[in-house]
Coordinates of C-alpha atoms and ligand atoms in Angstrom, one line a residue:
X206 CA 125.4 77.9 126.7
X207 CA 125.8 76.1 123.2
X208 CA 122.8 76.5 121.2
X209 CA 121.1 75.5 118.1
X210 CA 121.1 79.1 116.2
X211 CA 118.7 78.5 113.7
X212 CA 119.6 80.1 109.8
X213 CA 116.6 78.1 107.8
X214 CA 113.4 80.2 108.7
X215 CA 109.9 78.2 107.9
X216 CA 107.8 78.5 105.0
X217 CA 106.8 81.8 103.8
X218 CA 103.4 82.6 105.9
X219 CA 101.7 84.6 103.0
X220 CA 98.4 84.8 105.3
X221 CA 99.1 87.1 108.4
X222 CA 98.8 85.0 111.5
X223 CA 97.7 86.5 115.1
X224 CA 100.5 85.5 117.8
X225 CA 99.7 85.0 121.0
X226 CA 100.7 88.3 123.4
X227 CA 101.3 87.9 126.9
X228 CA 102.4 90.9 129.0
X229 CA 101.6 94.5 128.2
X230 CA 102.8 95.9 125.0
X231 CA 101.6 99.6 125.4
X232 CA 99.3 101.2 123.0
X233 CA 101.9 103.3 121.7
X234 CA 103.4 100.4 120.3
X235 CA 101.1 100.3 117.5
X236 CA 102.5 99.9 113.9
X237 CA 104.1 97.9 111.4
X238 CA 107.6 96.2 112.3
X239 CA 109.6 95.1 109.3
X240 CA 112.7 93.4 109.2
X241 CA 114.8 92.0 106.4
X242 CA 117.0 89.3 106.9
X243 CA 118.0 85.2 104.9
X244 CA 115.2 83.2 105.2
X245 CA 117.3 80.5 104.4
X246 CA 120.5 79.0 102.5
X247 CA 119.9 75.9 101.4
X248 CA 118.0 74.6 97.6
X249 CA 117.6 71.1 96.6
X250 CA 118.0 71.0 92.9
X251 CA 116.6 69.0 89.8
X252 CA 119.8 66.5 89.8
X253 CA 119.1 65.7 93.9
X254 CA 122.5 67.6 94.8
X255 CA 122.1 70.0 97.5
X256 CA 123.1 73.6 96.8
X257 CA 124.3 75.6 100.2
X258 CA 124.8 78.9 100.0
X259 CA 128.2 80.3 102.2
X260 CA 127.8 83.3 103.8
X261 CA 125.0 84.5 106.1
X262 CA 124.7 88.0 104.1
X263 CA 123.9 85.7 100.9
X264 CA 121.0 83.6 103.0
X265 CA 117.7 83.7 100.3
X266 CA 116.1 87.3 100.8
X267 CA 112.8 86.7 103.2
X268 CA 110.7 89.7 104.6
X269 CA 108.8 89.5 108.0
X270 CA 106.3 92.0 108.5
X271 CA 104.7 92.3 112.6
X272 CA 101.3 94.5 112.6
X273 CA 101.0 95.6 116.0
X274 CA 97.4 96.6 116.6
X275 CA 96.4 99.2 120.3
X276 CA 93.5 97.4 122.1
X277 CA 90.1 99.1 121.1
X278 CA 89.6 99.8 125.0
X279 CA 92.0 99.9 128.1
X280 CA 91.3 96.6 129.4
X281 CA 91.9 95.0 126.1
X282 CA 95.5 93.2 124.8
X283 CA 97.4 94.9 122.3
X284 CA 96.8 92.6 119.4
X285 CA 100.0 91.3 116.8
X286 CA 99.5 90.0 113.4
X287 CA 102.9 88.3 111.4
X288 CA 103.0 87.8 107.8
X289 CA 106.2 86.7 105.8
X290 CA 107.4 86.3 102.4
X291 CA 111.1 84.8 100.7
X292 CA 111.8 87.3 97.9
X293 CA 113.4 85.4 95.5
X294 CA 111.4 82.8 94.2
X295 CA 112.8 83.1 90.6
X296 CA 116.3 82.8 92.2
X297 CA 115.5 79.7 94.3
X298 CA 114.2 78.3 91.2
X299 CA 116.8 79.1 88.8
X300 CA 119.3 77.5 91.4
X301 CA 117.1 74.2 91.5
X302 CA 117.3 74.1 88.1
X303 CA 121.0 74.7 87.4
X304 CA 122.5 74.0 90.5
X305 CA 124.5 76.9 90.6
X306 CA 123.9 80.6 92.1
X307 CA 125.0 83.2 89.3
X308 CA 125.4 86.5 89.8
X309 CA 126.9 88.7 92.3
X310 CA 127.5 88.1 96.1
X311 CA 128.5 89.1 99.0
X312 CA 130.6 85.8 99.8
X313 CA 129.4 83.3 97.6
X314 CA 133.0 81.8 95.6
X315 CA 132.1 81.3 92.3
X316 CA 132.9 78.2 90.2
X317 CA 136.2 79.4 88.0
X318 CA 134.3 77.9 84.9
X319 CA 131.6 80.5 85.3
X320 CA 133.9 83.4 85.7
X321 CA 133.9 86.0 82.9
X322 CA 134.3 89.0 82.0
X323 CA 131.6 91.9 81.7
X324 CA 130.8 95.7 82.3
X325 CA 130.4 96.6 85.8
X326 CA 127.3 98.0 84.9
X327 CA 126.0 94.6 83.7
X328 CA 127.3 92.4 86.5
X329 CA 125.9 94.7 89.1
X330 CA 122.8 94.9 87.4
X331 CA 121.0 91.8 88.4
X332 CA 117.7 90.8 86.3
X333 CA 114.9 90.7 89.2
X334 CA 115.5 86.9 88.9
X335 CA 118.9 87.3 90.2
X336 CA 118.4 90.1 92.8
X337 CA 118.8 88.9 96.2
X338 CA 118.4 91.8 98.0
X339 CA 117.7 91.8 101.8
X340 CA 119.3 94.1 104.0
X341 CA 117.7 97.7 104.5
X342 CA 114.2 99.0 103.8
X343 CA 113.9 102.7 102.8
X344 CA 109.5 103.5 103.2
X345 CA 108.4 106.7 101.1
X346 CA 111.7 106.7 99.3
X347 CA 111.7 110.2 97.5
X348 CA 112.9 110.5 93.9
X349 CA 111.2 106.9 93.0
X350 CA 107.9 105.5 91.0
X351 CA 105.2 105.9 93.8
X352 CA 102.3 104.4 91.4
X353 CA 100.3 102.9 94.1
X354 CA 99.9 99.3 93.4
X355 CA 97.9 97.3 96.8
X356 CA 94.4 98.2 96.9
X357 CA 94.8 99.4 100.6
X358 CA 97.3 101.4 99.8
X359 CA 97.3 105.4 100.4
X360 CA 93.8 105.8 102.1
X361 CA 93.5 102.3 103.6
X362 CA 96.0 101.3 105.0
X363 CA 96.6 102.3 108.7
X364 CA 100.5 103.0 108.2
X365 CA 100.0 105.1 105.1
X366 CA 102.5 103.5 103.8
X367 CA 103.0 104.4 99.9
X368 CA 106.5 102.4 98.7
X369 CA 108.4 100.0 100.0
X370 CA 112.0 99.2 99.1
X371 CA 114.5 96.9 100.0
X372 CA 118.3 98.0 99.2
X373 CA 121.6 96.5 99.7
X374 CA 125.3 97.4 99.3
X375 CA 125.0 97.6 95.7
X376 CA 122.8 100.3 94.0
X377 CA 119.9 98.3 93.2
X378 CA 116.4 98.2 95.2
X379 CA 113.5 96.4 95.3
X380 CA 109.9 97.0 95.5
X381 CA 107.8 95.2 97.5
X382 CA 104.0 95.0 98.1
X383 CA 104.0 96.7 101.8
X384 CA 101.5 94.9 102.7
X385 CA 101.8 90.9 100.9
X386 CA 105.7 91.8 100.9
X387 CA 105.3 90.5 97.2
X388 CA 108.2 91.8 95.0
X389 CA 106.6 94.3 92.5
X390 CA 109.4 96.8 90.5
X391 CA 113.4 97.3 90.2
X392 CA 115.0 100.4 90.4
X393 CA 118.9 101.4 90.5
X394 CA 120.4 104.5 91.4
X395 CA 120.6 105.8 88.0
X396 CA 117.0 106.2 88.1
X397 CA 117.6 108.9 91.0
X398 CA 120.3 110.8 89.2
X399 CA 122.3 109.4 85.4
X400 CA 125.3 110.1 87.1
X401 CA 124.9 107.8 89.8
X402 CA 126.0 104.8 87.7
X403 CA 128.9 103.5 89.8
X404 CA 128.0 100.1 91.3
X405 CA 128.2 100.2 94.8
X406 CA 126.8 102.5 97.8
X407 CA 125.7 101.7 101.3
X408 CA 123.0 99.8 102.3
X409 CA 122.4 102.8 105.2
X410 CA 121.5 105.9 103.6
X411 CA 121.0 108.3 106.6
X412 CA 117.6 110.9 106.5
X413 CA 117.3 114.7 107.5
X414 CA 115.3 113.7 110.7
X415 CA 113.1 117.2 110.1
X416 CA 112.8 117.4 106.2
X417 CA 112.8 113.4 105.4
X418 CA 115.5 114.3 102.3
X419 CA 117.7 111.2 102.2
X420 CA 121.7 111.1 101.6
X421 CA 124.0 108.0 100.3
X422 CA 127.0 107.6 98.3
X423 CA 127.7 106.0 95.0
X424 CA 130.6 104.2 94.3
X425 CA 132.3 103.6 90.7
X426 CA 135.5 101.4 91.4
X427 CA 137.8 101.2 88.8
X428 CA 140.7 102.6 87.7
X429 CA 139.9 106.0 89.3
X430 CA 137.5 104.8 92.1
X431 CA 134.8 108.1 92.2
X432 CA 132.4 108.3 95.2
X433 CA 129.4 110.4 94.4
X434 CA 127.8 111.5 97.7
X435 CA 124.4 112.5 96.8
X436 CA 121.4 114.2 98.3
X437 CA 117.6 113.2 97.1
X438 CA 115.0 115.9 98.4
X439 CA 111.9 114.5 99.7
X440 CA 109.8 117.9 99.0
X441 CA 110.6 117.9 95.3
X442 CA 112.0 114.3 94.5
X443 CA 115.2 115.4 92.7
X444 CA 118.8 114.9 93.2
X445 CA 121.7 116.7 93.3
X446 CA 125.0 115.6 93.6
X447 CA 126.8 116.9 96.4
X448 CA 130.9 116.1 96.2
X449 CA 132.5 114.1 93.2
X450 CA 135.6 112.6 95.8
X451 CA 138.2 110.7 93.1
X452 CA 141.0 110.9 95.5
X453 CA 139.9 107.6 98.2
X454 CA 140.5 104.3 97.5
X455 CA 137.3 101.7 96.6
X456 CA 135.8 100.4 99.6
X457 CA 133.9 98.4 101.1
X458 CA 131.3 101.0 103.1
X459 CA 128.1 100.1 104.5
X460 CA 126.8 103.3 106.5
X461 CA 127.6 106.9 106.4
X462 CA 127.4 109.9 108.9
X463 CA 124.8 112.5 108.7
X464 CA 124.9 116.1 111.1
X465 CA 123.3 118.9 110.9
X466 CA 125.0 120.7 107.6
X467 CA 127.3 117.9 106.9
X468 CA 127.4 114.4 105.3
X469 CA 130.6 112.3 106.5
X470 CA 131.9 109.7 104.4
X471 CA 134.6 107.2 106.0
X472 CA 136.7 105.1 103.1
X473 CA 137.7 102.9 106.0
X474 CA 140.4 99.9 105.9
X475 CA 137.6 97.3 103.5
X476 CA 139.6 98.6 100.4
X477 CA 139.2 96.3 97.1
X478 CA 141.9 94.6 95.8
X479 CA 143.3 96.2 92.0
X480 CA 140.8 99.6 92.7
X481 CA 138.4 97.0 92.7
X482 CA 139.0 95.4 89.5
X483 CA 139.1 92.1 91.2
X484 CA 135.4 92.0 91.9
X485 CA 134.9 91.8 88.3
X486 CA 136.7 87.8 88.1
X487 CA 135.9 87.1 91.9
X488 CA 132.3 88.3 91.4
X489 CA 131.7 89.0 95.5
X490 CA 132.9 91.3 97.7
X491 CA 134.2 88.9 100.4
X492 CA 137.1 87.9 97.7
X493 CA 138.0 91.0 96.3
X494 CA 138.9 92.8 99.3
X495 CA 142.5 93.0 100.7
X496 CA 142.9 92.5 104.2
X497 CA 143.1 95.5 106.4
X498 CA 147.1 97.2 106.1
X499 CA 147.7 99.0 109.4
X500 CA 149.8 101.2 107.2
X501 CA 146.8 102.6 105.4
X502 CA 145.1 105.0 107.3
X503 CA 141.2 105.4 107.4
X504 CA 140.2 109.0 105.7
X505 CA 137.0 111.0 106.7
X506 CA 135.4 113.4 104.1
X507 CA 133.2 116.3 105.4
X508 CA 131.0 117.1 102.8
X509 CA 128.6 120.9 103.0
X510 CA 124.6 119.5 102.5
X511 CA 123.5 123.0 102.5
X512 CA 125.5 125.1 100.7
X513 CA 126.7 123.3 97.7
X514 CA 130.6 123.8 98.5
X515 CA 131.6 119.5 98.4
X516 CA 134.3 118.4 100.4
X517 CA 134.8 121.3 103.1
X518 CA 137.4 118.8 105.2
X519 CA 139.2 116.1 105.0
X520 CA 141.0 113.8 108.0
X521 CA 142.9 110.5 108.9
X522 CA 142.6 108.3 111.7
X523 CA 144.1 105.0 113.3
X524 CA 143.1 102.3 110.5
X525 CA 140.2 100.4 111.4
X526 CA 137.1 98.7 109.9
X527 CA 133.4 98.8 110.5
X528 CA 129.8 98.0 109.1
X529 CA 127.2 100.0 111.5
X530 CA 128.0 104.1 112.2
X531 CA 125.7 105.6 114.9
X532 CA 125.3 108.9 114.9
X533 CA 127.1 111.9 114.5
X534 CA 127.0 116.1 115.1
X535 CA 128.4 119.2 115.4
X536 CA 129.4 121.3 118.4
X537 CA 131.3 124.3 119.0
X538 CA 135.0 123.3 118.7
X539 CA 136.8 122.5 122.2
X540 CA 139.9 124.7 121.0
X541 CA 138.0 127.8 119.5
X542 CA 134.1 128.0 120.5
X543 CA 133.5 130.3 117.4
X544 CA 134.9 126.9 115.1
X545 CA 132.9 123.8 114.7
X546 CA 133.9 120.3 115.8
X547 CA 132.2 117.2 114.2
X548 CA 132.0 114.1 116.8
X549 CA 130.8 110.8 115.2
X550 CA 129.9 107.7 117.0
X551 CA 130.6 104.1 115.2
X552 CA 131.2 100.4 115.6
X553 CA 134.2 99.6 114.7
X554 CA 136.7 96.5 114.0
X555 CA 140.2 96.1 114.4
X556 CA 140.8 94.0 111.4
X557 CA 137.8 92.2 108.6
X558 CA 137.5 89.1 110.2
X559 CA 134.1 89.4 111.2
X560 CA 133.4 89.0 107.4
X561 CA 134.7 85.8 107.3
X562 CA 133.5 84.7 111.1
X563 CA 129.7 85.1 109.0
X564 CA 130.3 82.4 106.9
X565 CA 127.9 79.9 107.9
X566 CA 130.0 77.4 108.4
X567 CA 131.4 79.6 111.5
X568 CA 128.1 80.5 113.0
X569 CA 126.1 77.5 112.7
X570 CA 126.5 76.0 116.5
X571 CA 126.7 72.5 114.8
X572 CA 129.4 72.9 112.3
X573 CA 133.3 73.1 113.3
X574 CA 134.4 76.2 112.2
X575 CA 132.0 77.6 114.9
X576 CA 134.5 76.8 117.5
X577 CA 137.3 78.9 115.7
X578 CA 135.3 82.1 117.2
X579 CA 133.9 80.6 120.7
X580 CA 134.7 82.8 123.6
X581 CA 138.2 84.7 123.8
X582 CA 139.8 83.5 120.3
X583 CA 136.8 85.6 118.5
X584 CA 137.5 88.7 120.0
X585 CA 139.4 89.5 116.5
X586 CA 136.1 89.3 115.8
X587 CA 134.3 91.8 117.7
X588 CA 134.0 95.2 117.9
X589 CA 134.1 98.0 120.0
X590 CA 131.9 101.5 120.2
X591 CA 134.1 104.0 119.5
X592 CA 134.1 108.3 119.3
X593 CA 135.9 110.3 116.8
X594 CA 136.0 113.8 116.7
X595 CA 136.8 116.2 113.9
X596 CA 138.2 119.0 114.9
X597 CA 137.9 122.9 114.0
X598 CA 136.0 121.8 110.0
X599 CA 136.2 125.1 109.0
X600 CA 140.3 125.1 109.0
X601 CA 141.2 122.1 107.5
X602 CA 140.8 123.0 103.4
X603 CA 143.6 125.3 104.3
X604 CA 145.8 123.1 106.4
X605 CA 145.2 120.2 104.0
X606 CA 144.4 116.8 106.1
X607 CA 143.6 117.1 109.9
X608 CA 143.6 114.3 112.4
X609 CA 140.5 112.5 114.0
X610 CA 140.6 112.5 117.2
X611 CA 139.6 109.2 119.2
X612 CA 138.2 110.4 122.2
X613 CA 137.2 107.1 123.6
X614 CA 136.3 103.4 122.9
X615 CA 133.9 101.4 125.0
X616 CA 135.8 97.7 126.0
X617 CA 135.1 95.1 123.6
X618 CA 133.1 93.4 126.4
X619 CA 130.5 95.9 126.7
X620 CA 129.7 96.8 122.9
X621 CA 127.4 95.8 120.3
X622 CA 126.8 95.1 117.1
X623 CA 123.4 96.0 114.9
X624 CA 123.5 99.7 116.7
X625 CA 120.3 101.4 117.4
X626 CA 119.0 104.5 118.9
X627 CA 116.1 106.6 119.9
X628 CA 116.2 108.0 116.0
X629 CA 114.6 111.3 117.0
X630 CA 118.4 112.3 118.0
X631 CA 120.2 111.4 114.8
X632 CA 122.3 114.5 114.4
X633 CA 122.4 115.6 117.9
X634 CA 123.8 114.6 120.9
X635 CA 122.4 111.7 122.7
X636 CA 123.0 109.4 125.3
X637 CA 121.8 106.2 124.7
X638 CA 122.8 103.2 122.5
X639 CA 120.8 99.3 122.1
X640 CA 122.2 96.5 120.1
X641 CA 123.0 92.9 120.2
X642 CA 126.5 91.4 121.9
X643 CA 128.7 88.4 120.6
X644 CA 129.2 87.5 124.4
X645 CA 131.1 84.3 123.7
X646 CA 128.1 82.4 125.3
X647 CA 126.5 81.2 122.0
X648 CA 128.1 81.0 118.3
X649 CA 126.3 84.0 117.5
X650 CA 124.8 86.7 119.2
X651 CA 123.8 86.0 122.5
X652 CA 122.5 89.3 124.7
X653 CA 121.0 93.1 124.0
X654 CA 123.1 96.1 125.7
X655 CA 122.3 99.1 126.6
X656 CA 125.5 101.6 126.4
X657 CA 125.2 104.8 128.4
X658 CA 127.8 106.9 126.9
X659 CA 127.8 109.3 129.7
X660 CA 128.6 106.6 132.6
X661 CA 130.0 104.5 130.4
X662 CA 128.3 101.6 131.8
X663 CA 126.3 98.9 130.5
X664 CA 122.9 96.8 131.1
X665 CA 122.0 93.5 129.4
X666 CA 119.1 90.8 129.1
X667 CA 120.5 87.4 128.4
X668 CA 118.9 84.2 128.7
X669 CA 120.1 81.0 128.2
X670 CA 119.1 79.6 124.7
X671 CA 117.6 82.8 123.9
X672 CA 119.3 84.7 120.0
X673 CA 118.0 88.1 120.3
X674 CA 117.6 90.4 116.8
X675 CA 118.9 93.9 116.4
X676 CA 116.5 95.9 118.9
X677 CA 114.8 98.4 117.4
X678 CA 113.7 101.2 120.0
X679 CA 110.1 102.5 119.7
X680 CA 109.2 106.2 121.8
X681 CA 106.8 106.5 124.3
X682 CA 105.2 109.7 123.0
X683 CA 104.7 110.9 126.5
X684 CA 108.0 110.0 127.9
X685 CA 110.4 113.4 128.4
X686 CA 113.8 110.8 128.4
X687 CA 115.7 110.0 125.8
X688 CA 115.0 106.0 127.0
X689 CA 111.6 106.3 127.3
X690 CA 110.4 103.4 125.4
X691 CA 110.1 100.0 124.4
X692 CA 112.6 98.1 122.3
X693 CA 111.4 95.4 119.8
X694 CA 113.4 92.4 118.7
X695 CA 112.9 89.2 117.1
X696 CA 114.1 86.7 119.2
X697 CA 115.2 83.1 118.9
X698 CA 114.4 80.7 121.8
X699 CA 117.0 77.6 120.8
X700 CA 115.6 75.6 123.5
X701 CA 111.9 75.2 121.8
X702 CA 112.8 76.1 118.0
X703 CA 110.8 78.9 117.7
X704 CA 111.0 82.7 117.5
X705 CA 109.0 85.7 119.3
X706 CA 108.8 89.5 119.4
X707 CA 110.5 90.1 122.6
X708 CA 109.1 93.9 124.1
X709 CA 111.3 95.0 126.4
X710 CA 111.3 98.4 128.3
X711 CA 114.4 100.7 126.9
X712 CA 114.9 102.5 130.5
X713 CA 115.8 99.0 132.4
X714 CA 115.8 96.0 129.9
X715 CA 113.2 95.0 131.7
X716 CA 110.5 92.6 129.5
X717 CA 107.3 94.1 129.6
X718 CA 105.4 91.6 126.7
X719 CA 105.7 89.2 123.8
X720 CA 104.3 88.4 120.9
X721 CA 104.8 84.0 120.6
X722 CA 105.3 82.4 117.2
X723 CA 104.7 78.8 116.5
X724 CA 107.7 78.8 113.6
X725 CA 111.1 80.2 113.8
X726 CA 112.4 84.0 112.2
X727 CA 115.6 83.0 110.7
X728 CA 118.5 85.3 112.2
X729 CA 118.2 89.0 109.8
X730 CA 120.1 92.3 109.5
X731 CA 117.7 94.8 110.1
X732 CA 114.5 96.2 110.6
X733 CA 112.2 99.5 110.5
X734 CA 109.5 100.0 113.0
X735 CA 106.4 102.5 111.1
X736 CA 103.4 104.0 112.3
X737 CA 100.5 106.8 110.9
X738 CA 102.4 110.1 111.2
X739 CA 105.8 109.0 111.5
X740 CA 108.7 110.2 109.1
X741 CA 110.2 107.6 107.1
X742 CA 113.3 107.9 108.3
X743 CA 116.3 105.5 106.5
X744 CA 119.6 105.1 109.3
Ligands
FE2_116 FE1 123.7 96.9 108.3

């Protein structure tokens, strides 16, 4: 199948709108379901010239929230309200008015004219004008301004939902209204901890799934590249640095690992050109990073969250890049039961050409470069689940660097991207793992998997025409297995130009209800599904 993948969304729908269900989406369902994403990439400006912007990751920041409401009685429908809002209305303006997009991206090229010089601190520091940021809620976020601002906030409001932030590679967040999605309040890093001034970190911090304390990295390039990995209690609302490491190179790093007394930090093969220097004339990340050197080997940091003693081990792998780790935690070793192994789960790439396969110009079903990645010639382009494991922590300060161990990689043809999981596992052993495929039958992604990493097998739903969203698995409280539940994902039907919340049953990929839009979600990152008494868990 060829189809229309569809990157502009509609207008904003300020108002929440109730979709029309069909099927059964159970009770336990009930919530909000948010999900970031480009809303769009395209501005017409004052001088009739249309600006475009490049790269998917630098669409025009758009929110969608889904309010998914239990039927007041058992022979009711489960009801579902949708309510959307672009987040960048200065910057949309600013580019109709100048033609031009200033400021930092994650692909954008910059006109030469309009490079110069500045402090990192300066360039990374957007004005909330500038700050198109669009990939990763955090909800609750400890250590931040919690002055409540919507009226329904607090006591109201059926989520309980206090702050919500969006966040990005770079260490500025945004507040939004959680209910009108309106943008509301700035905060960088530095407001956590002064230390934390470098300008980079993961858009996927990773949360204590029993105390709710959250864990990320911030990275100062330069010179001396220095990642701070740091730890923000969500009891007290203070930070503490956990491990200065000023002996990686400056990556590129989007996710990090979390166990049970450990954080893990990969500085995988996305290494910046000049220690990252470059970023300051090519102003985006896309330019400034080298392509991946087989020669350079990926390094893993083990870094003590309990104890305060930093880096406790360090190892090298096989080179290799990736965006989305899964999950990751500790076992007795499989050498010496009385040592620990770590074993971490990620999706990983041989080489960075997916960044450049998400130019828009490669995805976009209509344009040319979208045949450059059709079927077999984009599997440089696709990735593959992969287990590492860490052996015997407690040796390796002594022995210097240790090797990862690869103790197996799924076939290309049977991973995903946008990796999920039943979240109540994060640091423990689990079984299951949901995403979306680039199958080769669509530009794009095409099909949601379900890995079993026990049988290594595989199920799917695929439909022709249909662009399913990163699936986002929901538990049934009275289910005993780790897959029981429902998956959620926004999905694109190309054949009538709209979108719908596909509900699908975890166990089977089986569809069990939708939720029918009349307008279309444009193709987004991620999402976070919340309820009244859940943790507010980032991953
Ligand atoms: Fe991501």
């Amino acid at each position: 199948m060829l189809i229309l993948i569809q990157f502009d969304g509609d207008v904003d729908y300020r108002s929440p709108v109730e979709l029309v269900v069909t099927g059964q989406i159970p009770a336990y369902a009930a919530g909000i379901l948010y999900r970031t994403g480009p809303g769009g990439c395209q501005v017409v400006t004052e001088k009739g010239t249309t600006f475009t912007a490049s790269h998917w990751f630098d669409g025009f920041a758009q929110v969608h929230r889904f309010e998914i409401i239990a039927p007041s009685k058992p022979s009711a429908q489960t009801k579902v309200f949708y309510n959307s809002r672009k987040t960048v209305d200065k910057l949309i303006e600013n580019i109709r008015k100048s033609g031009s997009f200033k400021g930092f991206t994650f692909g954008q090229k910059h006109d030469p004219c309009e490079s110069y010089f500045k402090k990192f601190t300066s360039m990374f520091t957007p004005r909330e004008a500038d700050a198109n940021v669009n990939v990763t809620f955090s909800i609750d976020l400890p250590g931040l301004p919690s002055t409540k601002s919507s009226k329904k906030e607090g006591g109201g409001h059926a989520s309980g939902i206090q702050t919500l932030w969006v966040k990005t590679d770079a260490t500025v967040l945004k507040r939004l209204d959680p209910e009108t999605l309106e943008p509301i309040g700035m905060a960088q890093q530095t407001n956590l901890h002064p230390d934390l001034k470098g300008a980079m970190s993961a858009a996927h911090a990773k949360s204590d799934p029993v105390t709710g304390d959250v864990y990320n990295f911030n990275l100062d390039v330069g010179r001396k590249p220095t990642y701070r990995v740091f730890h923000v209690s969500a009891s007290t609302g203070e930070t503490e640095i956990l491990a200065t490491i000023t002996n990686a190179r400056s990556a590129y790093i989007h996710s990090l690992f979390l166990t049970e007394n450990h954080v893990v930090l990969c500085v995988w093969g996305s290494y910046y050109a000049y220690g990252g220097a470059k970023l300051l004339w090519e102003q985006n990340i896309l330019d400034a990073l080298n392509p991946l050197d087989e020669s350079i080997p990926s390094t893993w940091f083990v870094v003590d969250r309990k104890h305060g003693t930093g880096v406790v081990a360090t190892y090298e792998s096989t080179p290799f890049f990736c965006f989305h780790t899964i999950n990751a935690w500790e076992e007795p070793s499989t050498t010496d039961s009385s040592k620990t192994d770590i074993v971490a789960d990620l999706v990983a790439y041989d080489n960075c050409d997916i960044l450049k396969k998400l130019y828009y110009n490669n995805v976009k079903a209509t344009s040319t470069g979208s045949r450059d990645f059709v079927g077999k010639k984009g599997d440089s382009a696709r990735p593959a689940i992969k287990r590492w494991r860490l052996p015997n922590i407690e040796a390796k300060l002594e022995s210097g660097m240790g090797k990862a161990i690869l103790e197996w990689a799924a076939p290309k043809s049977s991973s995903v991207e946008l990796p999920t999981m039943n979240f109540r596992n994060i640091t423990r052993p689990y079984r299951y793992i949901y995403g979306v495929s680039d199958t080769g039958a669509s530009t794009f992604f095409d099909q949601i998997t379900k890995y079993d990493t026990h049988t290594h097998k595989n199920i799917t739903w695929q439909y022709h025409g249909q662009t399913p969203g990163e699936p986002i698995f929901v538990p049934d409280p009275k289910g005993n297995e780790e897959d029981e539940g429902v998956l959620l994902s926004v999905v694109l039907d190309g054949t009538k130009g709209k979108s719908y919340l596909l509900v699908l049953d975890a166990r089977n990929l089986q569809e069990v209800g939708r939720a029918s839009m009349e307008s279309v979600v444009a193709f987004g990152f991620h999402g976070n599904h919340i309820k009244s008494g859940d943790g507010r868990l980032d991953y």
